[in-house]
Short mmCIF file of C-alpha atoms and ligand atoms in Angstrom, two decimals:
data_model
loop_
_atom_site.label_atom_id
_atom_site.label_comp_id
_atom_site.label_asym_id
_atom_site.label_seq_id
_atom_site.Cartn_x
_atom_site.Cartn_y
_atom_site.Cartn_z
CA UNK A 1 -114.94 10.60 -14.57
CA UNK A 2 -113.08 13.78 -15.60
CA UNK A 3 -110.52 13.41 -18.42
CA UNK A 4 -108.11 16.11 -19.54
CA UNK A 5 -107.17 16.07 -23.24
CA UNK A 6 -103.98 17.62 -24.62
CA UNK A 7 -103.21 18.18 -28.31
CA UNK A 8 -99.89 19.56 -29.58
CA UNK A 9 -99.26 17.50 -32.73
CA UNK A 10 -98.86 20.51 -35.04
CA UNK A 11 -99.31 24.26 -34.52
CA UNK A 12 -102.22 24.40 -32.07
CA UNK A 13 -101.60 24.21 -28.32
CA UNK A 14 -104.88 22.80 -27.05
CA UNK A 15 -106.37 21.38 -23.85
CA UNK A 16 -109.92 20.34 -23.00
CA UNK A 17 -111.86 18.73 -20.19
CA UNK A 18 -114.63 16.15 -20.60
CA UNK A 19 -116.88 14.56 -18.01
CA UNK A 20 -118.94 11.38 -18.37
CA UNK A 21 -120.75 11.03 -21.68
CA UNK A 22 -118.25 12.10 -22.94
CA UNK A 23 -119.57 15.58 -22.27
CA UNK A 24 -117.52 18.66 -23.15
CA UNK A 25 -116.71 20.96 -20.19
CA UNK A 26 -113.99 23.21 -21.67
CA UNK A 27 -112.19 23.47 -25.00
CA UNK A 28 -109.17 25.81 -25.11
CA UNK A 29 -107.18 26.26 -28.33
CA UNK A 30 -104.19 28.58 -28.66
CA UNK A 31 -103.45 28.86 -32.39
CA UNK A 32 -99.86 29.64 -33.36
CA UNK A 33 -100.96 30.79 -36.81
CA UNK A 34 -99.75 34.38 -36.28
CA UNK A 35 -96.27 33.10 -35.38
CA UNK A 36 -95.91 30.94 -38.51
CA UNK A 37 -97.81 33.15 -40.98
CA UNK A 38 -94.76 35.19 -42.00
CA UNK A 39 -92.90 31.98 -42.99
CA UNK A 40 -95.79 30.83 -45.24
CA UNK A 41 -96.00 27.50 -43.35
CA UNK A 42 -95.23 25.83 -40.04
CA UNK A 43 -91.64 25.92 -38.76
CA UNK A 44 -91.38 22.75 -36.59
CA UNK A 45 -88.71 24.07 -34.21
CA UNK A 46 -90.67 27.26 -33.53
CA UNK A 47 -93.88 25.24 -33.07
CA UNK A 48 -92.26 23.12 -30.32
CA UNK A 49 -90.97 26.21 -28.50
CA UNK A 50 -94.38 27.89 -28.70
CA UNK A 51 -96.03 24.77 -27.22
CA UNK A 52 -93.59 24.96 -24.29
CA UNK A 53 -94.44 28.65 -23.79
CA UNK A 54 -98.22 28.12 -23.86
CA UNK A 55 -99.00 24.69 -22.48
CA UNK A 56 -99.23 25.60 -18.77
CA UNK A 57 -101.67 28.48 -19.38
CA UNK A 58 -103.80 26.44 -21.78
CA UNK A 59 -104.01 23.40 -19.45
CA UNK A 60 -104.80 25.62 -16.43
CA UNK A 61 -107.67 27.24 -18.32
CA UNK A 62 -109.03 23.85 -19.41
CA UNK A 63 -109.00 22.53 -15.82
CA UNK A 64 -110.86 25.56 -14.41
CA UNK A 65 -114.27 23.85 -13.88
CA UNK A 66 -112.81 20.95 -11.85
CA UNK A 67 -114.52 21.01 -8.42
CA UNK A 68 -111.12 20.27 -6.77
CA UNK A 69 -107.65 19.47 -8.18
CA UNK A 70 -107.97 15.82 -7.11
CA UNK A 71 -111.12 15.36 -9.17
CA UNK A 72 -109.14 14.69 -12.36
CA UNK A 73 -109.29 10.95 -13.18
CA UNK A 74 -107.06 10.61 -16.25
CA UNK A 75 -105.15 12.37 -19.03
CA UNK A 76 -105.30 11.73 -22.77
CA UNK A 77 -102.71 13.18 -25.11
CA UNK A 78 -101.94 12.94 -28.82
CA UNK A 79 -98.80 10.80 -29.22
CA UNK A 80 -98.81 10.64 -33.04
CA UNK A 81 -98.82 11.16 -35.94
CA UNK A 82 -97.46 14.70 -36.19
CA UNK A 83 -94.36 16.85 -35.73
CA UNK A 84 -92.17 14.92 -33.31
CA UNK A 85 -90.88 17.92 -31.33
CA UNK A 86 -94.42 19.22 -30.89
CA UNK A 87 -95.78 15.79 -29.91
CA UNK A 88 -93.04 15.38 -27.31
CA UNK A 89 -93.97 18.63 -25.54
CA UNK A 90 -97.60 17.53 -25.08
CA UNK A 91 -96.88 13.90 -24.28
CA UNK A 92 -94.11 14.58 -21.75
CA UNK A 93 -96.22 17.28 -20.08
CA UNK A 94 -99.19 14.87 -19.88
CA UNK A 95 -97.08 12.06 -18.45
CA UNK A 96 -95.48 14.37 -15.88
CA UNK A 97 -98.86 15.68 -14.74
CA UNK A 98 -100.38 12.18 -14.58
CA UNK A 99 -97.35 10.86 -12.65
CA UNK A 100 -97.47 13.69 -10.13
CA UNK A 101 -101.20 13.14 -9.50
CA UNK A 102 -100.94 9.36 -9.55
CA UNK A 103 -103.60 8.98 -12.26
CA UNK A 104 -103.51 7.03 -15.57
CA UNK A 105 -102.64 8.49 -18.95
CA UNK A 106 -103.38 7.29 -22.47
CA UNK A 107 -101.70 8.10 -25.79
CA UNK A 108 -104.18 8.87 -28.59
CA UNK A 109 -103.76 8.65 -32.35
CA UNK A 110 -104.52 12.12 -33.77
CA UNK A 111 -106.76 10.63 -36.47
CA UNK A 112 -108.78 8.68 -33.90
CA UNK A 113 -109.10 12.02 -32.11
CA UNK A 114 -110.58 13.63 -35.23
CA UNK A 115 -113.11 10.79 -35.46
CA UNK A 116 -113.95 11.06 -31.75
CA UNK A 117 -115.19 14.66 -32.23
CA UNK A 118 -118.45 12.97 -33.30
CA UNK A 119 -118.79 11.35 -29.84
CA UNK A 120 -119.33 14.79 -28.29
CA UNK A 121 -122.59 15.30 -30.19
CA UNK A 122 -126.00 14.67 -28.56
CA UNK A 123 -126.97 12.68 -31.63
CA UNK A 124 -123.92 10.38 -32.00
CA UNK A 125 -123.41 8.54 -35.31
CA UNK A 126 -124.14 4.81 -35.25
CA UNK A 127 -121.71 2.03 -36.24
CA UNK A 128 -120.62 0.78 -38.69
CA UNK A 129 -120.06 3.82 -40.88
CA UNK A 130 -117.67 5.29 -43.39
CA UNK A 131 -115.37 8.09 -42.24
CA UNK A 132 -113.64 10.65 -44.42
CA UNK A 133 -110.70 12.25 -42.59
CA UNK A 134 -109.42 15.27 -44.48
CA UNK A 135 -106.79 17.52 -42.94
CA UNK A 136 -103.48 19.21 -43.70
CA UNK A 137 -101.67 15.86 -43.61
CA UNK A 138 -104.33 13.24 -44.40
CA UNK A 139 -107.05 12.37 -46.91
CA UNK A 140 -108.25 8.94 -45.83
CA UNK A 141 -111.39 6.83 -46.09
CA UNK A 142 -111.93 4.39 -43.23
CA UNK A 143 -114.54 1.77 -42.61
CA UNK A 144 -115.27 2.21 -38.88
CA UNK A 145 -116.84 -0.95 -37.39
CA UNK A 146 -116.91 0.45 -33.86
CA UNK A 147 -114.84 2.86 -31.77
CA UNK A 148 -111.21 1.69 -32.10
CA UNK A 149 -111.75 -0.57 -35.15
CA UNK A 150 -110.72 1.03 -38.41
CA UNK A 151 -110.00 -0.33 -41.87
CA UNK A 152 -108.37 2.00 -44.38
CA UNK A 153 -110.07 1.65 -47.77
CA UNK A 154 -108.63 4.69 -49.54
CA UNK A 155 -105.98 7.37 -49.15
CA UNK A 156 -104.28 10.12 -51.09
CA UNK A 157 -101.49 9.05 -53.42
CA UNK A 158 -99.76 12.44 -53.11
CA UNK A 159 -100.96 15.68 -51.47
CA UNK A 160 -103.63 15.71 -48.75
CA UNK A 161 -106.76 17.78 -49.49
CA UNK A 162 -105.77 20.44 -46.93
CA UNK A 163 -102.26 20.56 -48.39
CA UNK A 164 -103.77 21.18 -51.85
CA UNK A 165 -105.90 24.03 -50.45
CA UNK A 166 -102.86 25.49 -48.64
CA UNK A 167 -100.46 25.22 -51.60
CA UNK A 168 -102.92 26.75 -54.07
CA UNK A 169 -103.75 29.53 -51.58
CA UNK A 170 -100.01 30.23 -51.35
CA UNK A 171 -99.82 30.60 -55.16
CA UNK A 172 -102.64 33.15 -54.81
CA UNK A 173 -100.89 34.99 -51.92
CA UNK A 174 -103.84 34.29 -49.63
CA UNK A 175 -101.66 33.51 -46.59
CA UNK A 176 -101.36 30.41 -44.40
CA UNK A 177 -103.34 28.25 -43.72
CA UNK A 178 -105.12 28.77 -47.00
CA UNK A 179 -108.17 26.48 -46.82
CA UNK A 180 -110.33 28.92 -44.91
CA UNK A 181 -109.27 31.84 -47.17
CA UNK A 182 -110.22 29.88 -50.31
CA UNK A 183 -113.55 28.94 -48.68
CA UNK A 184 -114.30 32.64 -47.94
CA UNK A 185 -113.33 33.88 -51.42
CA UNK A 186 -115.22 31.02 -53.08
CA UNK A 187 -118.49 32.16 -51.50
CA UNK A 188 -118.70 34.97 -54.08
CA UNK A 189 -117.36 32.98 -57.05
CA UNK A 190 -118.66 30.82 -59.90
CA UNK A 191 -117.54 27.18 -59.33
CA UNK A 192 -118.02 26.35 -63.02
CA UNK A 193 -115.78 29.14 -64.33
CA UNK A 194 -112.63 26.99 -64.63
CA UNK A 195 -112.84 23.22 -65.28
CA UNK A 196 -110.06 21.97 -63.00
CA UNK A 197 -109.21 18.25 -63.29
CA UNK A 198 -110.74 15.53 -61.12
CA UNK A 199 -108.23 12.68 -60.71
CA UNK A 200 -109.03 8.93 -60.50
CA UNK A 201 -112.70 9.23 -61.56
CA UNK A 202 -113.25 5.43 -61.53
CA UNK A 203 -116.14 4.71 -59.12
CA UNK A 204 -114.32 1.67 -57.72
CA UNK A 205 -111.09 3.52 -56.89
CA UNK A 206 -111.21 5.06 -53.41
CA UNK A 207 -107.76 6.66 -53.48
CA UNK A 208 -107.31 10.38 -54.10
CA UNK A 209 -104.74 12.46 -55.96
CA UNK A 210 -104.49 16.25 -55.80
CA UNK A 211 -101.10 16.95 -57.36
CA UNK A 212 -102.63 17.30 -60.87
CA UNK A 213 -105.03 19.95 -59.59
CA UNK A 214 -102.15 21.85 -58.02
CA UNK A 215 -100.22 21.75 -61.34
CA UNK A 216 -103.32 22.83 -63.31
CA UNK A 217 -103.82 25.76 -60.91
CA UNK A 218 -100.17 26.81 -61.28
CA UNK A 219 -100.29 26.57 -65.08
CA UNK A 220 -103.51 28.59 -65.21
CA UNK A 221 -101.86 31.35 -63.16
CA UNK A 222 -98.74 31.29 -65.37
CA UNK A 223 -100.92 31.67 -68.48
CA UNK A 224 -103.46 34.21 -67.20
CA UNK A 225 -101.58 36.00 -64.40
CA UNK A 226 -102.69 36.55 -60.79
CA UNK A 227 -106.50 36.90 -60.66
CA UNK A 228 -108.09 39.88 -58.92
CA UNK A 229 -111.62 40.76 -57.80
CA UNK A 230 -114.30 38.53 -59.36
CA UNK A 231 -111.65 36.47 -61.20
CA UNK A 232 -110.06 35.58 -57.85
CA UNK A 233 -113.44 34.57 -56.41
CA UNK A 234 -114.14 32.40 -59.48
CA UNK A 235 -110.68 30.79 -59.32
CA UNK A 236 -111.18 29.91 -55.62
CA UNK A 237 -114.71 28.59 -56.21
CA UNK A 238 -113.48 26.41 -59.11
CA UNK A 239 -110.57 24.96 -57.06
CA UNK A 240 -112.85 24.31 -54.09
CA UNK A 241 -115.45 22.66 -56.34
CA UNK A 242 -112.83 20.29 -57.81
CA UNK A 243 -111.70 19.19 -54.33
CA UNK A 244 -115.16 18.96 -52.76
CA UNK A 245 -116.61 17.17 -55.80
CA UNK A 246 -113.99 14.39 -55.72
CA UNK A 247 -114.04 14.00 -51.91
CA UNK A 248 -117.83 13.81 -51.68
CA UNK A 249 -118.26 11.47 -54.68
CA UNK A 250 -115.61 8.99 -53.52
CA UNK A 251 -116.95 9.02 -49.96
CA UNK A 252 -120.42 8.08 -51.15
CA UNK A 253 -119.18 5.46 -53.64
CA UNK A 254 -117.05 3.89 -50.89
CA UNK A 255 -119.94 3.84 -48.38
CA UNK A 256 -122.21 2.15 -50.91
CA UNK A 257 -119.56 -0.33 -52.06
CA UNK A 258 -119.01 -1.39 -48.44
CA UNK A 259 -122.73 -1.57 -47.62
CA UNK A 260 -122.51 1.25 -45.05
CA UNK A 261 -125.53 3.41 -44.23
CA UNK A 262 -123.86 6.65 -43.25
CA UNK A 263 -120.77 8.81 -43.40
CA UNK A 264 -118.86 10.86 -40.83
CA UNK A 265 -116.66 13.79 -41.85
CA UNK A 266 -113.60 14.72 -39.79
CA UNK A 267 -110.47 16.91 -39.93
CA UNK A 268 -109.85 20.56 -40.77
CA UNK A 269 -111.11 20.33 -44.37
CA UNK A 270 -114.43 18.99 -43.01
CA UNK A 271 -115.04 22.65 -42.03
CA UNK A 272 -115.19 23.53 -45.75
CA UNK A 273 -118.63 24.87 -46.57
CA UNK A 274 -118.88 23.41 -50.10
CA UNK A 275 -117.71 19.95 -48.99
CA UNK A 276 -120.33 19.95 -46.20
CA UNK A 277 -123.10 20.96 -48.61
CA UNK A 278 -122.14 18.43 -51.28
CA UNK A 279 -121.76 15.54 -48.81
CA UNK A 280 -125.14 16.33 -47.23
CA UNK A 281 -126.90 16.72 -50.62
CA UNK A 282 -125.38 13.60 -52.14
CA UNK A 283 -126.03 11.50 -49.01
CA UNK A 284 -129.67 12.64 -48.97
CA UNK A 285 -129.99 11.65 -52.62
CA UNK A 286 -128.54 8.18 -51.98
CA UNK A 287 -130.50 7.57 -48.75
CA UNK A 288 -127.38 7.70 -46.53
CA UNK A 289 -127.07 9.68 -43.30
CA UNK A 290 -124.26 12.23 -42.93
CA UNK A 291 -122.63 13.43 -39.72
CA UNK A 292 -120.92 16.84 -40.02
CA UNK A 293 -119.18 17.88 -36.77
CA UNK A 294 -119.47 21.53 -35.66
CA UNK A 295 -116.74 23.51 -37.46
CA UNK A 296 -114.61 24.26 -34.32
CA UNK A 297 -114.39 20.50 -33.70
CA UNK A 298 -113.19 19.82 -37.28
CA UNK A 299 -109.91 21.74 -37.04
CA UNK A 300 -107.34 20.63 -34.45
CA UNK A 301 -108.57 20.77 -30.85
CA UNK A 302 -108.15 18.81 -27.64
CA UNK A 303 -111.86 18.13 -27.07
CA UNK A 304 -111.62 15.32 -29.62
CA UNK A 305 -108.53 13.90 -27.85
CA UNK A 306 -110.27 14.05 -24.46
CA UNK A 307 -113.31 12.28 -25.96
CA UNK A 308 -111.17 9.46 -27.42
CA UNK A 309 -109.26 9.25 -24.11
CA UNK A 310 -112.49 9.07 -22.10
CA UNK A 311 -113.60 6.11 -24.27
CA UNK A 312 -110.33 4.24 -23.80
CA UNK A 313 -109.72 5.07 -20.13
CA UNK A 314 -113.27 4.10 -19.18
CA UNK A 315 -112.60 0.67 -20.74
CA UNK A 316 -109.63 0.34 -18.40
CA UNK A 317 -106.95 0.99 -21.05
CA UNK A 318 -103.75 2.73 -19.91
CA UNK A 319 -100.47 3.65 -21.62
CA UNK A 320 -97.21 2.56 -19.99
CA UNK A 321 -94.89 5.27 -18.61
CA UNK A 322 -92.28 4.08 -21.13
CA UNK A 323 -94.44 4.99 -24.14
CA UNK A 324 -93.17 7.92 -26.17
CA UNK A 325 -94.46 9.80 -29.23
CA UNK A 326 -94.13 8.86 -32.91
CA UNK A 327 -94.30 10.98 -36.06
CA UNK A 328 -95.91 8.17 -38.09
CA UNK A 329 -98.73 5.96 -36.78
CA UNK A 330 -101.26 4.47 -39.24
CA UNK A 331 -104.73 4.44 -37.68
CA UNK A 332 -105.46 0.86 -38.66
CA UNK A 333 -102.49 -0.33 -36.54
CA UNK A 334 -104.40 -0.72 -33.29
CA UNK A 335 -101.47 -0.89 -30.92
CA UNK A 336 -99.67 2.34 -30.08
CA UNK A 337 -96.05 2.21 -31.25
CA UNK A 338 -93.49 3.21 -28.65
O1 LIG B 1 -107.13 18.97 -38.90
P1 LIG B 1 -106.34 20.21 -39.08
O2 LIG B 1 -106.71 21.41 -38.21
O3 LIG B 1 -104.81 19.95 -38.86
C1 LIG B 1 -104.19 18.79 -39.32
O4 LIG B 1 -104.35 17.75 -38.66
O5 LIG B 1 -103.59 18.89 -40.41
O6 LIG B 1 -106.44 20.61 -40.61
C2 LIG B 1 -105.80 21.74 -41.11
C3 LIG B 1 -106.15 21.87 -42.58
C4 LIG B 1 -105.38 22.98 -43.27
O7 LIG B 1 -104.84 22.45 -44.47
C5 LIG B 1 -106.44 24.03 -43.53
O8 LIG B 1 -106.18 24.82 -44.68
C6 LIG B 1 -107.68 23.18 -43.72
O9 LIG B 1 -107.55 22.17 -42.74
N1 LIG B 1 -108.93 23.93 -43.51
C7 LIG B 1 -109.82 24.16 -44.48
C8 LIG B 1 -110.86 24.93 -43.90
N2 LIG B 1 -110.55 25.15 -42.59
C9 LIG B 1 -109.35 24.53 -42.36
N3 LIG B 1 -109.83 23.78 -45.77
C10 LIG B 1 -110.88 24.16 -46.52
N4 LIG B 1 -111.91 24.92 -46.04
C11 LIG B 1 -111.95 25.31 -44.75
N5 LIG B 1 -112.97 26.04 -44.30
ZN1 LIG B 2 -105.67 17.36 -37.33
#
């Protein structure tokens, strides 16, 4: 079975093709970052228009390896959560294509997509496990009993981890999105140089909070001025350490508290080098396994959507033609809102 995946929930226009397995055939991502960079963040209206401009080219490229046009068996598309205008471009395109080819389509929750990136690995993680989803909009801990069964056991009370990286990078004039820039600068810095706060240190609390870190970073800059050279590297390493320390500790505490034997990382921030190292080291120490997806499958892509769609379509699930897209859709609500 060949399944096309489409992802347009934010600022990446992406399409991918999977075959049975799910096995990745193509993974095409057109990043709009250059378009939004000059605004210091994503402009939703411009993002929707860019998706319209790019989607045909991106989908065509993803479908290239199909032996014949009729070989496509189904289409999966992100229908939430995300920017509503952007979601509508992808979902209406997917429905139109599925209707014209008389094949089924399925709406996928973007967070389930992030988790499904793990299904594309040769060595797939076993169930049940604990998942940490960390992206620009989410910092969530889920107990995953099996594919499609998620229980939220912790979430951010304010900013998401990626949002904290992006906002602090903006204070440092490192451009947008800032997570990757902080990661690069941190590689040459001393993570112990500045003791940034770690919120909610109680081992039994699985919620996160990053607004205090953001305030501490701003106050440090107001007091000491914009760092340059080694001071900038140290500042980035200290911020990154504060975020990665809290995320990795809470993930492991939550896995142990729920009697789970392993953890899966997902979302753009899962590409962070320090977070990956700390999660792996701390899991090894506690006798837990850790699954770290390849970095290109951490940030937004359609391979993960195609993988989730392949799982659902091969079980016979279909979305009705009347289903639309929604900006909010908690992952532990199993049914897709219309
Ligand atoms: O999953 P994603 O691509 O989009 C959303 O669903 O939000 O995540 C984007 C987020 C951004 O906040 C970006 O700064 C962050 O992931 N990010 C990183 C790294 N690469 C991307 N944060 C820290 N270190 C990285 N290497
Ligand atoms: Zn995402």
